């Protein structure tokens, strides 16, 4: 029998398109490109840089971000693409003292709250705590952060009140010429909320004193100005002192009459 040799059909040229003579990426080349793309998409905080981001998170500062946002708003106003009224309103909000107070309280809570988890979880919990702090001060002045240097002469203020007296802890006196007086950030009538991140709300008077004594270098105080409550508290203490004097006077007079 006659054998017919069949010519083996040649495969198309590898990596070439028969119609347009254009090169297609070979499998190895395509895989390399994909690996490069995946590597480029890896966020900067993953892997070994996670510890660096965690270290940066400890010293949170939002002041630069707020300043950058204000700068961008000014550029948008100059461009004229957005209605200027809304931009001006937002700019006034970011430049307000209230926004600065929120930022300071947020940063203080972020550094002091003991929360484990990702930065997103910590930021969410800090935001909730900040809202709760301002909600608790509804009808009063908003909380603010006062940082005082601690020197050999002390901090330059006195406190009164506490759980044992059924009252909050207040700044009762600013010593003239002292550290607090020279700094100017603290007022008589400020309610003391925390000392260096440790809450003193609903605590004994002695605990606040110990925290203030143990502080070194600088002291961060979160306070809220409520002078009316201080006046009511002082009036109540004065009534108690007057009643005690009357009781002592009556006891002395009864002893004299018996004698």
PDB file of C-alpha atoms in Angstrom:
ATOM      1  CA  UNK A   1       0.000   0.000   0.000  1.00  0.00           C
ATOM      2  CA  UNK A   2       1.038   3.423  -0.733  1.00  0.00           C
ATOM      3  CA  UNK A   3       1.492   5.549   2.329  1.00  0.00           C
ATOM      4  CA  UNK A   4       0.490   9.097   2.076  1.00  0.00           C
ATOM      5  CA  UNK A   5       2.583  11.402   4.060  1.00  0.00           C
ATOM      6  CA  UNK A   6       0.561  13.977   5.766  1.00  0.00           C
ATOM      7  CA  UNK A   7       2.296  17.182   6.329  1.00  0.00           C
ATOM      8  CA  UNK A   8       2.045  18.235   9.907  1.00  0.00           C
ATOM      9  CA  UNK A   9       0.195  21.444  10.157  1.00  0.00           C
ATOM     10  CA  UNK A  10       2.465  24.071  11.535  1.00  0.00           C
ATOM     11  CA  UNK A  11       1.103  25.965  14.485  1.00  0.00           C
ATOM     12  CA  UNK A  12       0.858  29.720  14.134  1.00  0.00           C
ATOM     13  CA  UNK A  13       3.882  31.650  15.168  1.00  0.00           C
ATOM     14  CA  UNK A  14       3.966  31.855  18.922  1.00  0.00           C
ATOM     15  CA  UNK A  15       3.038  35.222  20.213  1.00  0.00           C
ATOM     16  CA  UNK A  16       1.812  36.513  16.837  1.00  0.00           C
ATOM     17  CA  UNK A  17      -1.617  37.345  15.534  1.00  0.00           C
ATOM     18  CA  UNK A  18      -2.142  35.870  12.070  1.00  0.00           C
ATOM     19  CA  UNK A  19      -4.479  38.628  10.992  1.00  0.00           C
ATOM     20  CA  UNK A  20      -2.615  41.811  11.887  1.00  0.00           C
ATOM     21  CA  UNK A  21       0.923  40.605  12.435  1.00  0.00           C
ATOM     22  CA  UNK A  22       0.849  42.173  15.901  1.00  0.00           C
ATOM     23  CA  UNK A  23       2.621  40.743  18.880  1.00  0.00           C
ATOM     24  CA  UNK A  24       0.548  39.581  21.812  1.00  0.00           C
ATOM     25  CA  UNK A  25       2.089  39.303  25.263  1.00  0.00           C
ATOM     26  CA  UNK A  26       3.500  35.896  25.913  1.00  0.00           C
ATOM     27  CA  UNK A  27       2.248  34.006  29.004  1.00  0.00           C
ATOM     28  CA  UNK A  28       5.459  34.574  30.957  1.00  0.00           C
ATOM     29  CA  UNK A  29       5.522  38.247  30.078  1.00  0.00           C
ATOM     30  CA  UNK A  30       1.844  38.625  30.979  1.00  0.00           C
ATOM     31  CA  UNK A  31       2.395  36.928  34.349  1.00  0.00           C
ATOM     32  CA  UNK A  32       5.288  39.256  35.128  1.00  0.00           C
ATOM     33  CA  UNK A  33       3.164  42.285  34.297  1.00  0.00           C
ATOM     34  CA  UNK A  34       0.351  41.039  36.525  1.00  0.00           C
ATOM     35  CA  UNK A  35       2.743  40.520  39.416  1.00  0.00           C
ATOM     36  CA  UNK A  36       4.029  44.074  38.994  1.00  0.00           C
ATOM     37  CA  UNK A  37       0.484  45.424  38.986  1.00  0.00           C
ATOM     38  CA  UNK A  38      -0.406  43.505  42.141  1.00  0.00           C
ATOM     39  CA  UNK A  39       2.734  44.754  43.883  1.00  0.00           C
ATOM     40  CA  UNK A  40       1.948  48.334  42.904  1.00  0.00           C
ATOM     41  CA  UNK A  41      -1.540  48.014  44.398  1.00  0.00           C
ATOM     42  CA  UNK A  42      -0.302  46.901  47.825  1.00  0.00           C
ATOM     43  CA  UNK A  43      -1.164  49.692  50.292  1.00  0.00           C
ATOM     44  CA  UNK A  44       1.788  51.397  51.995  1.00  0.00           C
ATOM     45  CA  UNK A  45       0.593  50.430  55.479  1.00  0.00           C
ATOM     46  CA  UNK A  46       0.655  46.647  54.809  1.00  0.00           C
ATOM     47  CA  UNK A  47       3.516  44.284  55.544  1.00  0.00           C
ATOM     48  CA  UNK A  48       6.540  45.604  57.365  1.00  0.00           C
ATOM     49  CA  UNK A  49       5.319  49.211  57.283  1.00  0.00           C
ATOM     50  CA  UNK A  50       2.376  48.416  59.569  1.00  0.00           C
ATOM     51  CA  UNK A  51       4.492  49.027  62.659  1.00  0.00           C
ATOM     52  CA  UNK A  52       5.608  52.391  61.258  1.00  0.00           C
ATOM     53  CA  UNK A  53       2.011  53.464  60.679  1.00  0.00           C
ATOM     54  CA  UNK A  54       1.106  52.333  64.191  1.00  0.00           C
ATOM     55  CA  UNK A  55       3.936  54.447  65.585  1.00  0.00           C
ATOM     56  CA  UNK A  56       2.747  57.457  63.604  1.00  0.00           C
ATOM     57  CA  UNK A  57      -0.799  56.904  64.840  1.00  0.00           C
ATOM     58  CA  UNK A  58       0.364  57.324  68.421  1.00  0.00           C
ATOM     59  CA  UNK A  59       1.275  60.960  67.748  1.00  0.00           C
ATOM     60  CA  UNK A  60      -1.862  61.984  65.885  1.00  0.00           C
ATOM     61  CA  UNK A  61      -1.994  65.599  64.720  1.00  0.00           C
ATOM     62  CA  UNK A  62      -4.872  66.816  62.559  1.00  0.00           C
ATOM     63  CA  UNK A  63      -3.926  70.495  62.562  1.00  0.00           C
ATOM     64  CA  UNK A  64      -1.942  70.166  59.326  1.00  0.00           C
ATOM     65  CA  UNK A  65      -4.821  68.324  57.625  1.00  0.00           C
ATOM     66  CA  UNK A  66      -7.294  71.050  58.585  1.00  0.00           C
ATOM     67  CA  UNK A  67      -4.915  73.743  57.303  1.00  0.00           C
ATOM     68  CA  UNK A  68      -4.537  71.838  54.029  1.00  0.00           C
ATOM     69  CA  UNK A  69      -8.329  71.575  53.669  1.00  0.00           C
ATOM     70  CA  UNK A  70      -8.678  75.344  54.198  1.00  0.00           C
ATOM     71  CA  UNK A  71      -5.995  75.956  51.566  1.00  0.00           C
ATOM     72  CA  UNK A  72      -7.848  73.752  49.056  1.00  0.00           C
ATOM     73  CA  UNK A  73     -11.113  75.592  49.766  1.00  0.00           C
ATOM     74  CA  UNK A  74      -9.407  78.897  48.986  1.00  0.00           C
ATOM     75  CA  UNK A  75      -8.157  77.505  45.658  1.00  0.00           C
ATOM     76  CA  UNK A  76     -11.659  76.288  44.781  1.00  0.00           C
ATOM     77  CA  UNK A  77     -13.078  79.731  45.533  1.00  0.00           C
ATOM     78  CA  UNK A  78     -10.566  81.341  43.189  1.00  0.00           C
ATOM     79  CA  UNK A  79     -11.374  78.859  40.420  1.00  0.00           C
ATOM     80  CA  UNK A  80     -15.073  79.816  40.398  1.00  0.00           C
ATOM     81  CA  UNK A  81     -16.257  76.283  39.545  1.00  0.00           C
ATOM     82  CA  UNK A  82     -18.151  75.864  42.835  1.00  0.00           C
ATOM     83  CA  UNK A  83     -20.660  78.289  44.412  1.00  0.00           C
ATOM     84  CA  UNK A  84     -18.565  80.424  46.798  1.00  0.00           C
ATOM     85  CA  UNK A  85     -21.208  80.676  49.558  1.00  0.00           C
ATOM     86  CA  UNK A  86     -21.016  76.995  50.506  1.00  0.00           C
ATOM     87  CA  UNK A  87     -17.225  77.026  50.384  1.00  0.00           C
ATOM     88  CA  UNK A  88     -17.040  80.114  52.599  1.00  0.00           C
ATOM     89  CA  UNK A  89     -19.414  78.521  55.126  1.00  0.00           C
ATOM     90  CA  UNK A  90     -17.299  75.360  55.284  1.00  0.00           C
ATOM     91  CA  UNK A  91     -14.128  77.430  55.589  1.00  0.00           C
ATOM     92  CA  UNK A  92     -15.574  79.396  58.534  1.00  0.00           C
ATOM     93  CA  UNK A  93     -16.493  76.122  60.253  1.00  0.00           C
ATOM     94  CA  UNK A  94     -12.959  74.737  59.867  1.00  0.00           C
ATOM     95  CA  UNK A  95     -11.454  77.997  61.162  1.00  0.00           C
ATOM     96  CA  UNK A  96     -13.816  78.250  64.154  1.00  0.00           C
ATOM     97  CA  UNK A  97     -12.780  77.752  67.770  1.00  0.00           C
ATOM     98  CA  UNK A  98     -15.388  75.009  68.090  1.00  0.00           C
ATOM     99  CA  UNK A  99     -13.703  72.957  65.339  1.00  0.00           C
ATOM    100  CA  UNK A 100     -10.338  73.467  67.059  1.00  0.00           C
ATOM    101  CA  UNK A 101     -11.834  72.246  70.340  1.00  0.00           C
ATOM    102  CA  UNK A 102     -13.235  69.134  68.644  1.00  0.00           C
ATOM    103  CA  UNK A 103      -9.862  68.434  67.050  1.00  0.00           C
ATOM    104  CA  UNK A 104      -7.986  68.822  70.348  1.00  0.00           C
ATOM    105  CA  UNK A 105     -10.395  66.570  72.257  1.00  0.00           C
ATOM    106  CA  UNK A 106     -10.299  63.967  69.449  1.00  0.00           C
ATOM    107  CA  UNK A 107      -6.486  63.908  69.449  1.00  0.00           C
ATOM    108  CA  UNK A 108      -6.389  63.622  73.239  1.00  0.00           C
ATOM    109  CA  UNK A 109      -8.875  60.727  73.264  1.00  0.00           C
ATOM    110  CA  UNK A 110      -7.117  58.990  70.350  1.00  0.00           C
ATOM    111  CA  UNK A 111      -3.824  58.963  72.265  1.00  0.00           C
ATOM    112  CA  UNK A 112      -5.300  57.846  75.584  1.00  0.00           C
ATOM    113  CA  UNK A 113      -8.078  55.351  74.739  1.00  0.00           C
ATOM    114  CA  UNK A 114      -7.010  51.731  75.250  1.00  0.00           C
ATOM    115  CA  UNK A 115      -8.408  50.148  72.070  1.00  0.00           C
ATOM    116  CA  UNK A 116      -6.917  47.175  70.237  1.00  0.00           C
ATOM    117  CA  UNK A 117      -7.496  46.724  66.529  1.00  0.00           C
ATOM    118  CA  UNK A 118      -6.825  48.392  63.215  1.00  0.00           C
ATOM    119  CA  UNK A 119      -6.401  52.179  62.881  1.00  0.00           C
ATOM    120  CA  UNK A 120      -9.892  52.337  61.361  1.00  0.00           C
ATOM    121  CA  UNK A 121     -11.467  50.689  64.433  1.00  0.00           C
ATOM    122  CA  UNK A 122      -9.523  52.972  66.750  1.00  0.00           C
ATOM    123  CA  UNK A 123     -10.527  56.082  64.783  1.00  0.00           C
ATOM    124  CA  UNK A 124     -14.193  55.015  64.798  1.00  0.00           C
ATOM    125  CA  UNK A 125     -14.153  54.424  68.568  1.00  0.00           C
ATOM    126  CA  UNK A 126     -12.411  57.772  69.144  1.00  0.00           C
ATOM    127  CA  UNK A 127     -15.029  59.556  67.042  1.00  0.00           C
ATOM    128  CA  UNK A 128     -17.809  57.994  69.146  1.00  0.00           C
ATOM    129  CA  UNK A 129     -16.065  58.985  72.382  1.00  0.00           C
ATOM    130  CA  UNK A 130     -15.621  62.562  71.110  1.00  0.00           C
ATOM    131  CA  UNK A 131     -19.312  62.829  70.215  1.00  0.00           C
ATOM    132  CA  UNK A 132     -20.214  61.446  73.657  1.00  0.00           C
ATOM    133  CA  UNK A 133     -17.962  64.010  75.379  1.00  0.00           C
ATOM    134  CA  UNK A 134     -19.611  66.910  73.571  1.00  0.00           C
ATOM    135  CA  UNK A 135     -23.101  65.467  74.020  1.00  0.00           C
ATOM    136  CA  UNK A 136     -22.490  65.267  77.773  1.00  0.00           C
ATOM    137  CA  UNK A 137     -21.653  68.973  77.781  1.00  0.00           C
ATOM    138  CA  UNK A 138     -24.923  69.990  76.094  1.00  0.00           C
ATOM    139  CA  UNK A 139     -26.162  73.194  77.674  1.00  0.00           C
ATOM    140  CA  UNK A 140     -22.662  73.966  78.944  1.00  0.00           C
ATOM    141  CA  UNK A 141     -19.414  75.074  77.355  1.00  0.00           C
ATOM    142  CA  UNK A 142     -17.722  72.486  75.173  1.00  0.00           C
ATOM    143  CA  UNK A 143     -14.683  70.541  76.462  1.00  0.00           C
ATOM    144  CA  UNK A 144     -11.230  71.870  75.689  1.00  0.00           C
ATOM    145  CA  UNK A 145      -7.640  70.735  76.246  1.00  0.00           C
ATOM    146  CA  UNK A 146      -5.278  72.822  78.383  1.00  0.00           C
ATOM    147  CA  UNK A 147      -1.597  71.886  78.551  1.00  0.00           C
ATOM    148  CA  UNK A 148       0.451  73.335  81.412  1.00  0.00           C
ATOM    149  CA  UNK A 149       4.170  72.979  82.164  1.00  0.00           C
ATOM    150  CA  UNK A 150       4.871  71.581  85.614  1.00  0.00           C
ATOM    151  CA  UNK A 151       7.663  73.409  87.408  1.00  0.00           C
ATOM    152  CA  UNK A 152       9.012  73.509  90.959  1.00  0.00           C
ATOM    153  CA  UNK A 153       6.374  76.095  91.880  1.00  0.00           C
ATOM    154  CA  UNK A 154       3.592  73.652  90.931  1.00  0.00           C
ATOM    155  CA  UNK A 155       0.712  74.233  88.533  1.00  0.00           C
ATOM    156  CA  UNK A 156      -0.743  77.366  90.094  1.00  0.00           C
ATOM    157  CA  UNK A 157      -4.358  76.372  90.790  1.00  0.00           C
ATOM    158  CA  UNK A 158      -6.532  74.742  93.465  1.00  0.00           C
ATOM    159  CA  UNK A 159      -9.311  72.196  93.031  1.00  0.00           C
ATOM    160  CA  UNK A 160     -12.387  71.361  95.085  1.00  0.00           C
ATOM    161  CA  UNK A 161     -15.196  68.815  94.992  1.00  0.00           C
ATOM    162  CA  UNK A 162     -15.241  65.083  94.396  1.00  0.00           C
ATOM    163  CA  UNK A 163     -17.354  61.977  94.771  1.00  0.00           C
ATOM    164  CA  UNK A 164     -17.276  62.120  98.560  1.00  0.00           C
ATOM    165  CA  UNK A 165     -18.811  65.604  98.383  1.00  0.00           C
ATOM    166  CA  UNK A 166     -21.384  64.511  95.782  1.00  0.00           C
ATOM    167  CA  UNK A 167     -20.070  67.018  93.238  1.00  0.00           C
ATOM    168  CA  UNK A 168     -17.735  67.198  90.224  1.00  0.00           C
ATOM    169  CA  UNK A 169     -14.124  68.295  90.646  1.00  0.00           C
ATOM    170  CA  UNK A 170     -13.643  71.973  89.843  1.00  0.00           C
ATOM    171  CA  UNK A 171     -10.895  74.554  89.530  1.00  0.00           C
ATOM    172  CA  UNK A 172     -11.752  76.691  92.543  1.00  0.00           C
ATOM    173  CA  UNK A 173      -8.861  79.168  92.428  1.00  0.00           C
ATOM    174  CA  UNK A 174      -6.193  80.405  90.011  1.00  0.00           C
ATOM    175  CA  UNK A 175      -3.162  81.526  92.024  1.00  0.00           C
ATOM    176  CA  UNK A 176      -2.123  85.046  90.912  1.00  0.00           C
ATOM    177  CA  UNK A 177       1.246  84.989  89.137  1.00  0.00           C
ATOM    178  CA  UNK A 178       1.329  81.178  89.052  1.00  0.00           C
ATOM    179  CA  UNK A 179       1.827  78.883  86.077  1.00  0.00           C
ATOM    180  CA  UNK A 180      -1.885  78.632  85.245  1.00  0.00           C
ATOM    181  CA  UNK A 181      -2.303  82.397  85.573  1.00  0.00           C
ATOM    182  CA  UNK A 182       0.618  83.098  83.222  1.00  0.00           C
ATOM    183  CA  UNK A 183      -0.564  80.499  80.716  1.00  0.00           C
ATOM    184  CA  UNK A 184      -4.090  81.910  80.648  1.00  0.00           C
ATOM    185  CA  UNK A 185      -5.816  78.765  79.367  1.00  0.00           C
ATOM    186  CA  UNK A 186      -7.427  77.706  82.647  1.00  0.00           C
ATOM    187  CA  UNK A 187     -10.348  79.474  84.337  1.00  0.00           C
ATOM    188  CA  UNK A 188     -11.879  79.463  87.774  1.00  0.00           C
ATOM    189  CA  UNK A 189     -15.055  77.438  87.325  1.00  0.00           C
ATOM    190  CA  UNK A 190     -13.567  74.895  84.909  1.00  0.00           C
ATOM    191  CA  UNK A 191     -14.753  71.372  85.614  1.00  0.00           C
ATOM    192  CA  UNK A 192     -11.870  68.902  85.533  1.00  0.00           C
ATOM    193  CA  UNK A 193     -12.707  65.957  83.239  1.00  0.00           C
ATOM    194  CA  UNK A 194      -9.354  64.178  82.880  1.00  0.00           C
ATOM    195  CA  UNK A 195      -5.674  64.474  83.829  1.00  0.00           C
ATOM    196  CA  UNK A 196      -3.156  63.130  81.295  1.00  0.00           C
ATOM    197  CA  UNK A 197      -5.814  60.907  79.735  1.00  0.00           C
ATOM    198  CA  UNK A 198      -7.132  59.504  83.047  1.00  0.00           C
ATOM    199  CA  UNK A 199     -10.771  60.406  83.668  1.00  0.00           C
ATOM    200  CA  UNK A 200     -11.619  61.996  87.018  1.00  0.00           C
ATOM    201  CA  UNK A 201     -15.375  62.292  86.439  1.00  0.00           C
ATOM    202  CA  UNK A 202     -17.184  60.747  89.386  1.00  0.00           C
ATOM    203  CA  UNK A 203     -13.891  60.117  91.215  1.00  0.00           C
ATOM    204  CA  UNK A 204     -12.687  60.978  94.705  1.00  0.00           C
ATOM    205  CA  UNK A 205     -10.971  64.321  95.301  1.00  0.00           C
ATOM    206  CA  UNK A 206      -7.789  62.544  96.392  1.00  0.00           C
ATOM    207  CA  UNK A 207      -7.437  60.712  93.062  1.00  0.00           C
ATOM    208  CA  UNK A 208      -7.312  63.992  91.115  1.00  0.00           C
ATOM    209  CA  UNK A 209      -4.731  65.355  93.572  1.00  0.00           C
ATOM    210  CA  UNK A 210      -2.552  62.242  93.172  1.00  0.00           C
ATOM    211  CA  UNK A 211      -2.704  62.434  89.359  1.00  0.00           C
ATOM    212  CA  UNK A 212      -1.690  66.094  89.395  1.00  0.00           C
ATOM    213  CA  UNK A 213       1.181  65.403  91.802  1.00  0.00           C
ATOM    214  CA  UNK A 214       2.435  62.384  89.816  1.00  0.00           C
ATOM    215  CA  UNK A 215       2.535  64.281  86.505  1.00  0.00           C
ATOM    216  CA  UNK A 216       5.987  65.209  85.226  1.00  0.00           C
ATOM    217  CA  UNK A 217       7.070  67.672  82.560  1.00  0.00           C
ATOM    218  CA  UNK A 218       3.713  68.783  81.221  1.00  0.00           C
ATOM    219  CA  UNK A 219       0.132  68.152  82.311  1.00  0.00           C
ATOM    220  CA  UNK A 220      -2.720  67.750  79.822  1.00  0.00           C
ATOM    221  CA  UNK A 221      -6.085  68.678  81.292  1.00  0.00           C
ATOM    222  CA  UNK A 222      -9.476  68.250  79.637  1.00  0.00           C
ATOM    223  CA  UNK A 223     -11.809  70.815  81.206  1.00  0.00           C
ATOM    224  CA  UNK A 224     -15.254  72.319  80.646  1.00  0.00           C
ATOM    225  CA  UNK A 225     -16.262  75.810  81.763  1.00  0.00           C
ATOM    226  CA  UNK A 226     -19.408  75.684  83.952  1.00  0.00           C
ATOM    227  CA  UNK A 227     -19.183  78.579  86.435  1.00  0.00           C
ATOM    228  CA  UNK A 228     -22.851  78.414  87.500  1.00  0.00           C
ATOM    229  CA  UNK A 229     -22.433  74.883  88.807  1.00  0.00           C
ATOM    230  CA  UNK A 230     -19.372  76.006  90.785  1.00  0.00           C
ATOM    231  CA  UNK A 231     -21.350  78.878  92.310  1.00  0.00           C
ATOM    232  CA  UNK A 232     -24.136  76.480  93.328  1.00  0.00           C
ATOM    233  CA  UNK A 233     -21.596  74.085  94.808  1.00  0.00           C
ATOM    234  CA  UNK A 234     -19.856  76.853  96.784  1.00  0.00           C
ATOM    235  CA  UNK A 235     -23.225  78.092  98.083  1.00  0.00           C
ATOM    236  CA  UNK A 236     -24.083  74.555  99.211  1.00  0.00           C
ATOM    237  CA  UNK A 237     -20.726  74.198 100.992  1.00  0.00           C
ATOM    238  CA  UNK A 238     -21.254  77.565 102.691  1.00  0.00           C
ATOM    239  CA  UNK A 239     -24.657  76.415 103.981  1.00  0.00           C
ATOM    240  CA  UNK A 240     -23.076  73.229 105.313  1.00  0.00           C
ATOM    241  CA  UNK A 241     -20.340  75.236 107.079  1.00  0.00           C
ATOM    242  CA  UNK A 242     -22.924  77.615 108.552  1.00  0.00           C
ATOM    243  CA  UNK A 243     -25.053  74.707 109.801  1.00  0.00           C
ATOM    244  CA  UNK A 244     -21.950  73.102 111.347  1.00  0.00           C
ATOM    245  CA  UNK A 245     -21.035  76.337 113.140  1.00  0.00           C
ATOM    246  CA  UNK A 246     -24.569  76.670 114.500  1.00  0.00           C
ATOM    247  CA  UNK A 247     -24.494  73.090 115.718  1.00  0.00           C
ATOM    248  CA  UNK A 248     -21.156  73.665 117.466  1.00  0.00           C
ATOM    249  CA  UNK A 249     -22.426  76.920 118.975  1.00  0.00           C
ATOM    250  CA  UNK A 250     -25.576  75.209 120.278  1.00  0.00           C
ATOM    251  CA  UNK A 251     -23.537  72.381 121.786  1.00  0.00           C
ATOM    252  CA  UNK A 252     -21.230  74.879 123.562  1.00  0.00           C
ATOM    253  CA  UNK A 253     -24.170  76.894 124.892  1.00  0.00           C
ATOM    254  CA  UNK A 254     -25.886  73.743 126.197  1.00  0.00           C
ATOM    255  CA  UNK A 255     -22.696  72.728 128.016  1.00  0.00           C
ATOM    256  CA  UNK A 256     -22.400  76.186 129.593  1.00  0.00           C
ATOM    257  CA  UNK A 257     -26.019  76.101 130.771  1.00  0.00           C
ATOM    258  CA  UNK A 258     -25.460  72.729 132.405  1.00  0.00           C
ATOM    259  CA  UNK A 259     -22.313  73.929 134.085  1.00  0.00           C
TER     260      UNK A 259
END
